[in-house]
GROMACS .gro file of C-alpha atoms in nm:
model
  333
    1MET     CA    1   0.169  -2.392   1.358
    2SER     CA    2   0.162  -2.725   1.223
    3ASN     CA    3   0.485  -2.807   1.008
    4ASP     CA    4   0.304  -2.847   0.694
    5ILE     CA    5   0.168  -2.506   0.702
    6PRO     CA    6   0.383  -2.220   0.772
    7ALA     CA    7   0.340  -1.918   0.982
    8VAL     CA    8   0.379  -1.665   0.726
    9SER     CA    9   0.377  -1.671   0.380
   10VAL     CA   10   0.610  -1.348   0.237
   11ILE     CA   11   0.526  -1.255  -0.140
   12ILE     CA   12   0.771  -1.045  -0.336
   13PRO     CA   13   0.721  -0.892  -0.626
   14VAL     CA   14   1.051  -0.872  -0.788
   15TYR     CA   15   1.111  -0.658  -1.143
   16ASN     CA   16   1.492  -0.579  -1.219
   17ALA     CA   17   1.582  -0.560  -0.821
   18ALA     CA   18   1.928  -0.749  -0.855
   19GLU     CA   19   2.110  -0.454  -0.710
   20PHE     CA   20   1.913  -0.483  -0.368
   21LEU     CA   21   1.769  -0.857  -0.380
   22LYS     CA   22   2.020  -1.027  -0.211
   23ASP     CA   23   2.022  -0.734   0.102
   24GLY     CA   24   1.695  -0.790   0.106
   25LEU     CA   25   1.648  -1.186   0.076
   26ASN     CA   26   1.926  -1.234   0.340
   27SER     CA   27   1.759  -0.994   0.600
   28LEU     CA   28   1.458  -1.229   0.537
   29LEU     CA   29   1.627  -1.536   0.584
   30LYS     CA   30   1.766  -1.397   0.887
   31GLN     CA   31   1.426  -1.376   1.032
   32THR     CA   32   1.386  -1.487   1.384
   33LEU     CA   33   1.061  -1.632   1.284
   34ARG     CA   34   1.176  -1.960   1.077
   35GLU     CA   35   0.843  -2.122   0.994
   36ILE     CA   36   0.821  -1.886   0.704
   37GLU     CA   37   0.772  -1.948   0.315
   38ILE     CA   38   0.920  -1.707   0.097
   39ILE     CA   39   0.752  -1.653  -0.260
   40CYS     CA   40   0.947  -1.469  -0.497
   41VAL     CA   41   0.722  -1.366  -0.831
   42ASP     CA   42   0.971  -1.260  -1.105
   43ASP     CA   43   0.814  -0.992  -1.336
   44GLY     CA   44   0.985  -1.067  -1.632
   45SER     CA   45   1.322  -0.930  -1.514
   46THR     CA   46   1.583  -0.829  -1.754
   47ASP     CA   47   1.911  -0.746  -1.508
   48GLY     CA   48   1.961  -1.081  -1.385
   49SER     CA   49   1.713  -1.070  -1.088
   50LEU     CA   50   1.592  -1.429  -1.195
   51VAL     CA   51   1.949  -1.578  -1.181
   52ILE     CA   52   1.991  -1.424  -0.825
   53LEU     CA   53   1.634  -1.580  -0.707
   54LYS     CA   54   1.754  -1.894  -0.875
   55GLU     CA   55   2.053  -1.936  -0.626
   56PHE     CA   56   1.865  -1.837  -0.334
   57GLU     CA   57   1.576  -2.099  -0.420
   58LYS     CA   58   1.870  -2.341  -0.435
   59ALA     CA   59   2.020  -2.242  -0.098
   60ASP     CA   60   1.689  -2.227   0.139
   61ALA     CA   61   1.402  -2.486   0.097
   62ARG     CA   62   1.182  -2.187   0.248
   63ILE     CA   63   1.221  -2.001  -0.086
   64ARG     CA   64   0.975  -2.033  -0.387
   65VAL     CA   65   1.051  -1.885  -0.717
   66ILE     CA   66   0.763  -1.783  -0.974
   67HIS     CA   67   0.846  -1.653  -1.328
   68GLN     CA   68   0.566  -1.467  -1.548
   69GLU     CA   69   0.592  -1.291  -1.824
   70ASN     CA   70   0.576  -0.853  -1.734
   71GLN     CA   71   0.217  -0.802  -1.592
   72GLY     CA   72   0.308  -0.540  -1.305
   73ALA     CA   73   0.357  -0.542  -0.904
   74GLY     CA   74  -0.027  -0.596  -0.865
   75ALA     CA   75  -0.033  -0.938  -1.089
   76ALA     CA   76   0.279  -1.068  -0.934
   77ARG     CA   77   0.108  -1.020  -0.586
   78ASN     CA   78  -0.177  -1.215  -0.715
   79ASN     CA   79   0.011  -1.519  -0.842
   80GLY     CA   80   0.231  -1.514  -0.554
   81MET     CA   81  -0.112  -1.562  -0.329
   82ASP     CA   82  -0.231  -1.778  -0.509
   83VAL     CA   83   0.011  -2.037  -0.424
   84ALA     CA   84   0.062  -1.910  -0.076
   85ARG     CA   85   0.000  -2.172   0.228
   86GLY     CA   86   0.078  -1.964   0.518
   87LYS     CA   87  -0.175  -1.885   0.836
   88TYR     CA   88  -0.073  -1.502   0.784
   89LEU     CA   89   0.039  -1.331   0.435
   90ALA     CA   90   0.317  -1.051   0.405
   91PHE     CA   91   0.340  -0.833   0.097
   92LEU     CA   92   0.698  -0.745   0.075
   93ASP     CA   93   0.904  -0.525  -0.200
   94ALA     CA   94   1.262  -0.644  -0.316
   95ASP     CA   95   1.462  -0.306  -0.270
   96ASP     CA   96   1.333  -0.291   0.082
   97PHE     CA   97   1.486  -0.439   0.411
   98PHE     CA   98   1.389  -0.543   0.760
   99GLU     CA   99   1.467  -0.611   1.117
  100LYS     CA  100   1.517  -0.975   1.187
  101ASN     CA  101   1.270  -0.968   1.440
  102MET     CA  102   0.971  -0.828   1.203
  103LEU     CA  103   0.770  -1.141   1.118
  104LYS     CA  104   0.796  -1.289   1.467
  105ALA     CA  105   0.666  -0.931   1.649
  106ALA     CA  106   0.378  -0.905   1.377
  107TYR     CA  107   0.305  -1.288   1.391
  108ASP     CA  108   0.288  -1.277   1.786
  109ARG     CA  109   0.085  -0.959   1.824
  110ALA     CA  110  -0.152  -1.115   1.521
  111GLU     CA  111  -0.192  -1.436   1.691
  112GLU     CA  112  -0.261  -1.248   2.061
  113THR     CA  113  -0.470  -1.036   1.956
  114GLU     CA  114  -0.664  -1.279   1.688
  115ALA     CA  115  -0.602  -0.980   1.420
  116GLU     CA  116  -0.716  -0.989   1.101
  117VAL     CA  117  -0.481  -0.716   0.983
  118CYS     CA  118  -0.185  -0.645   1.214
  119VAL     CA  119   0.009  -0.368   1.118
  120PHE     CA  120   0.348  -0.244   1.214
  121ASN     CA  121   0.568   0.082   1.185
  122ALA     CA  122   0.832   0.143   0.925
  123ASP     CA  123   1.075   0.425   0.853
  124LEU     CA  124   1.220   0.532   0.517
  125TYR     CA  125   1.580   0.488   0.401
  126ASP     CA  126   1.679   0.748   0.154
  127HIS     CA  127   1.929   0.543  -0.095
  128THR     CA  128   2.100   0.862  -0.225
  129GLU     CA  129   2.133   1.043   0.105
  130LYS     CA  130   2.241   0.740   0.272
  131VAL     CA  131   1.998   0.837   0.567
  132TYR     CA  132   1.681   0.681   0.775
  133LYS     CA  133   1.352   0.916   0.777
  134LYS     CA  134   1.084   0.903   0.972
  135CYS     CA  135   0.739   0.799   0.796
  136THR     CA  136   0.516   0.935   1.085
  137TRP     CA  137   0.203   0.930   0.788
  138ALA     CA  138   0.171   0.594   0.767
  139PHE     CA  139   0.135   0.500   1.123
  140ARG     CA  140  -0.069   0.771   1.302
  141LYS     CA  141  -0.095   0.710   1.649
  142GLN     CA  142  -0.289   0.997   1.764
  143TYR     CA  143  -0.598   0.862   1.583
  144PHE     CA  144  -0.571   0.514   1.747
  145PRO     CA  145  -0.846   0.373   1.981
  146GLU     CA  146  -0.753   0.309   2.342
  147LYS     CA  147  -0.791  -0.048   2.318
  148GLU     CA  148  -0.713  -0.347   2.050
  149PRO     CA  149  -0.826  -0.524   1.837
  150PHE     CA  150  -1.044  -0.305   1.660
  151ALA     CA  151  -1.296  -0.259   1.390
  152ALA     CA  152  -1.268   0.042   1.099
  153THR     CA  153  -1.682   0.067   1.146
  154ASP     CA  154  -1.596   0.134   1.510
  155GLU     CA  155  -1.755   0.451   1.607
  156ASN     CA  156  -1.417   0.634   1.715
  157VAL     CA  157  -1.231   0.473   1.401
  158ARG     CA  158  -1.441   0.514   1.099
  159ASN     CA  159  -1.331   0.867   1.031
  160ASN     CA  160  -0.996   0.792   1.051
  161ILE     CA  161  -0.919   0.463   0.931
  162PHE     CA  162  -0.813   0.568   0.595
  163ARG     CA  163  -0.548   0.810   0.748
  164MET     CA  164  -0.420   0.649   1.045
  165PHE     CA  165  -0.241   0.418   0.784
  166ASN     CA  166  -0.110   0.450   0.444
  167GLY     CA  167  -0.233   0.215   0.171
  168TRP     CA  168   0.063   0.035   0.063
  169PRO     CA  169   0.096  -0.360   0.135
  170TRP     CA  170   0.428  -0.371   0.323
  171ASP     CA  171   0.390  -0.277   0.678
  172LYS     CA  172   0.094  -0.517   0.734
  173LEU     CA  173   0.014  -0.866   0.802
  174TYR     CA  174  -0.293  -1.035   0.670
  175GLN     CA  175  -0.480  -1.304   0.781
  176ARG     CA  176  -0.494  -1.525   0.509
  177GLU     CA  177  -0.795  -1.692   0.555
  178TYR     CA  178  -0.953  -1.322   0.617
  179VAL     CA  179  -0.835  -1.214   0.273
  180ARG     CA  180  -0.958  -1.536   0.092
  181ARG     CA  181  -1.321  -1.485   0.251
  182LEU     CA  182  -1.324  -1.114   0.115
  183GLY     CA  183  -1.197  -1.247  -0.243
  184ILE     CA  184  -0.997  -0.940  -0.250
  185LYS     CA  185  -0.711  -0.914  -0.501
  186TYR     CA  186  -0.492  -0.646  -0.600
  187GLN     CA  187  -0.598  -0.431  -0.921
  188ASN     CA  188  -0.380  -0.475  -1.244
  189LEU     CA  189  -0.257  -0.086  -1.259
  190ARG     CA  190   0.063   0.006  -1.346
  191THR     CA  191   0.116   0.211  -1.011
  192THR     CA  192  -0.160   0.245  -0.734
  193ASN     CA  193  -0.228  -0.106  -0.749
  194ASP     CA  194  -0.202  -0.183  -0.388
  195MET     CA  195  -0.462   0.061  -0.264
  196LEU     CA  196  -0.777  -0.077  -0.323
  197PHE     CA  197  -0.671  -0.411  -0.149
  198VAL     CA  198  -0.498  -0.242   0.129
  199PHE     CA  199  -0.796  -0.042   0.214
  200ILE     CA  200  -1.051  -0.275   0.184
  201ALA     CA  201  -0.905  -0.549   0.369
  202LEU     CA  202  -0.866  -0.284   0.684
  203ALA     CA  203  -1.218  -0.149   0.580
  204CYS     CA  204  -1.394  -0.458   0.610
  205ALA     CA  205  -1.188  -0.560   0.917
  206SER     CA  206  -1.341  -0.639   1.300
  207ARG     CA  207  -1.031  -0.720   1.461
  208ILE     CA  208  -0.699  -0.487   1.359
  209SER     CA  209  -0.386  -0.462   1.580
  210THR     CA  210  -0.070  -0.270   1.560
  211VAL     CA  211   0.312  -0.284   1.673
  212ASP     CA  212   0.459   0.045   1.772
  213GLU     CA  213   0.822  -0.055   1.639
  214VAL     CA  214   0.987   0.020   1.347
  215LEU     CA  215   1.009  -0.303   1.179
  216ILE     CA  216   1.071  -0.256   0.824
  217HIS     CA  217   1.302  -0.001   0.626
  218GLN     CA  218   1.158   0.120   0.284
  219ARG     CA  219   1.403   0.216   0.038
  220VAL     CA  220   1.345   0.565  -0.150
  221ASN     CA  221   1.516   0.807  -0.403
  222VAL     CA  222   1.606   0.484  -0.583
  223ARG     CA  223   1.637   0.597  -0.970
  224THR     CA  224   1.459   0.255  -1.074
  225SER     CA  225   1.175   0.285  -0.852
  226LEU     CA  226   0.796   0.210  -0.982
  227SER     CA  227   0.653   0.495  -0.787
  228ARG     CA  228   0.895   0.711  -1.028
  229THR     CA  229   0.705   0.612  -1.339
  230ARG     CA  230   0.354   0.805  -1.237
  231GLU     CA  231   0.377   1.044  -1.505
  232LYS     CA  232   0.330   0.765  -1.741
  233SER     CA  233   0.046   0.629  -1.597
  234TRP     CA  234  -0.106   0.969  -1.445
  235ASP     CA  235  -0.449   0.854  -1.382
  236CYS     CA  236  -0.408   0.511  -1.212
  237PHE     CA  237  -0.485   0.691  -0.847
  238TYR     CA  238  -0.812   0.795  -1.001
  239ILE     CA  239  -0.901   0.428  -1.121
  240ALA     CA  240  -0.796   0.315  -0.799
  241LEU     CA  241  -1.000   0.558  -0.608
  242LEU     CA  242  -1.295   0.490  -0.824
  243ALA     CA  243  -1.255   0.099  -0.760
  244MET     CA  244  -1.221   0.184  -0.380
  245GLN     CA  245  -1.544   0.361  -0.397
  246LYS     CA  246  -1.752   0.103  -0.533
  247GLU     CA  247  -1.623  -0.169  -0.325
  248LEU     CA  248  -1.720   0.022  -0.015
  249LYS     CA  249  -2.056   0.083  -0.144
  250ASP     CA  250  -2.107  -0.263  -0.246
  251ARG     CA  251  -1.998  -0.392   0.042
  252GLY     CA  252  -2.234  -0.187   0.217
  253LEU     CA  253  -1.984   0.011   0.404
  254TYR     CA  254  -1.970   0.341   0.200
  255ASP     CA  255  -2.245   0.479   0.440
  256THR     CA  256  -2.015   0.456   0.750
  257LEU     CA  257  -1.719   0.550   0.564
  258GLU     CA  258  -1.765   0.800   0.335
  259ARG     CA  259  -1.656   1.070   0.566
  260ALA     CA  260  -1.321   0.884   0.581
  261PHE     CA  261  -1.322   0.800   0.238
  262VAL     CA  262  -1.404   1.179   0.082
  263ASN     CA  263  -1.117   1.316   0.290
  264TRP     CA  264  -0.863   1.043   0.194
  265ALA     CA  265  -0.990   1.119  -0.199
  266LEU     CA  266  -0.900   1.448  -0.185
  267ASN     CA  267  -0.587   1.408  -0.010
  268PHE     CA  268  -0.435   1.143  -0.232
  269SER     CA  269  -0.558   1.348  -0.525
  270LEU     CA  270  -0.404   1.674  -0.400
  271TRP     CA  271  -0.080   1.497  -0.321
  272GLN     CA  272  -0.078   1.336  -0.703
  273LEU     CA  273  -0.155   1.665  -0.879
  274ASN     CA  274   0.114   1.808  -0.647
  275THR     CA  275   0.386   1.563  -0.732
  276MET     CA  276   0.313   1.570  -1.149
  277THR     CA  277   0.484   1.792  -1.376
  278GLY     CA  278   0.422   1.889  -1.780
  279SER     CA  279   0.100   1.723  -1.967
  280ALA     CA  280   0.058   1.469  -1.666
  281TYR     CA  281  -0.041   1.747  -1.410
  282GLU     CA  282  -0.267   1.933  -1.724
  283LYS     CA  283  -0.443   1.602  -1.770
  284THR     CA  284  -0.462   1.530  -1.352
  285TYR     CA  285  -0.597   1.896  -1.306
  286ARG     CA  286  -0.843   1.904  -1.628
  287LEU     CA  287  -0.977   1.517  -1.485
  288LEU     CA  288  -1.027   1.629  -1.132
  289LYS     CA  289  -1.188   1.967  -1.241
  290ARG     CA  290  -1.428   1.837  -1.516
  291LYS     CA  291  -1.557   1.499  -1.306
  292GLY     CA  292  -1.299   1.368  -1.051
  293PHE     CA  293  -1.420   1.579  -0.757
  294ASP     CA  294  -1.787   1.495  -0.886
  295CYS     CA  295  -1.793   1.142  -0.902
  296LEU     CA  296  -1.564   1.100  -0.570
  297ASP     CA  297  -1.859   1.289  -0.347
  298ILE     CA  298  -1.573   1.563  -0.279
  299SER     CA  299  -1.757   1.847  -0.433
  300ARG     CA  300  -2.080   1.724  -0.250
  301HIS     CA  301  -1.982   1.857   0.092
  302ASN     CA  302  -1.925   2.155   0.237
  303ARG     CA  303  -1.609   2.286   0.420
  304ARG     CA  304  -1.675   2.136   0.805
  305TYR     CA  305  -1.706   1.789   0.659
  306PHE     CA  306  -1.335   1.798   0.542
  307TYR     CA  307  -1.020   1.771   0.802
  308SER     CA  308  -0.790   2.031   0.642
  309ASN     CA  309  -0.897   2.390   0.579
  310LYS     CA  310  -0.609   2.449   0.339
  311GLU     CA  311  -0.723   2.082   0.119
  312TYR     CA  312  -1.041   2.249   0.104
  313ASP     CA  313  -0.927   2.587  -0.045
  314LYS     CA  314  -0.698   2.414  -0.279
  315PHE     CA  315  -1.038   2.177  -0.400
  316LEU     CA  316  -1.188   2.476  -0.432
  317LYS     CA  317  -0.932   2.678  -0.599
  318ILE     CA  318  -0.921   2.391  -0.870
  319TYR     CA  319  -1.310   2.338  -0.892
  320THR     CA  320  -1.360   2.723  -0.998
  321THR     CA  321  -1.054   2.804  -1.183
  322PRO     CA  322  -1.001   2.707  -1.554
  323TYR     CA  323  -0.651   2.518  -1.611
  324GLU     CA  324  -0.554   2.819  -1.843
  325LYS     CA  325  -0.590   3.050  -1.556
  326SER     CA  326  -0.441   2.811  -1.286
  327SER     CA  327  -0.080   2.852  -1.131
  328GLY     CA  328   0.016   2.523  -1.296
  329TYR     CA  329  -0.018   2.666  -1.658
  330GLN     CA  330   0.138   2.988  -1.613
  331LYS     CA  331   0.443   2.810  -1.463
  332ALA     CA  332   0.411   2.580  -1.788
  333LYS     CA  333   0.433   2.867  -2.048
   0.00000   0.00000   0.00000
């Protein structure tokens, strides 16, 4: 790469992450790929995160700190992307940590395959139990085609593109020019603000490649994690799914990828419902039953269209059962 253009721009939204920030930044500074820029976007932190970021910025010229009023991780990633200069983009979380060859392995594979998106393997680190756990649902090799790179619309890929990978951004490397050409941004949602960006980037890609090596460790079971606030933003998943559906239609991809989308929409909706409690569960149940399953085209198809009989049975039960007669209502009484 040119001395003026980093190989990878690393973009990190930071909100009250002081407890883990130093570990994450230190593991980035130890990356074997040296030609990187690290753009940290402080999202109005109140816990001293900004002070830590400024210290790192002074110590290493590759780090750039941007401060914004609290707008959420989606806006932070967008603001970081606006100033990024690297050939590739990596979107990482402030509380995760990384193998020192993460960026080098992903960058080399992306260059070798001329990939628009390169996906690598990951695992989970349980912060409370202090143990590593497998993350098999985000890198499902059984659905990968034999040859790489591959396109989302390839005949042997199209039905599985949204279940072979997860809709989070941090286990992927994106070609910046490709992202610019697509004109995609992160949604301004409290949660599920990354799914639209990630899945549209995958859906439009004609060159996707992978690295079958655990390169990143996602810290989970953290009390302050944004994912723990979903009950305050219970409908974000539905807003994101509708936006994804519209984007696929607008880009002329829906007919080709409809089965993949519908199956993902059902899987994701059921997961959201099953992890909600109290009033959030009731509101989600009523939304899906009243219009969600219809608007997402789930109710248009018969059992054979779906990959999971168990999920289809759950859909039918919700679709035909008033909330007052549901098991969730009985538990809440």
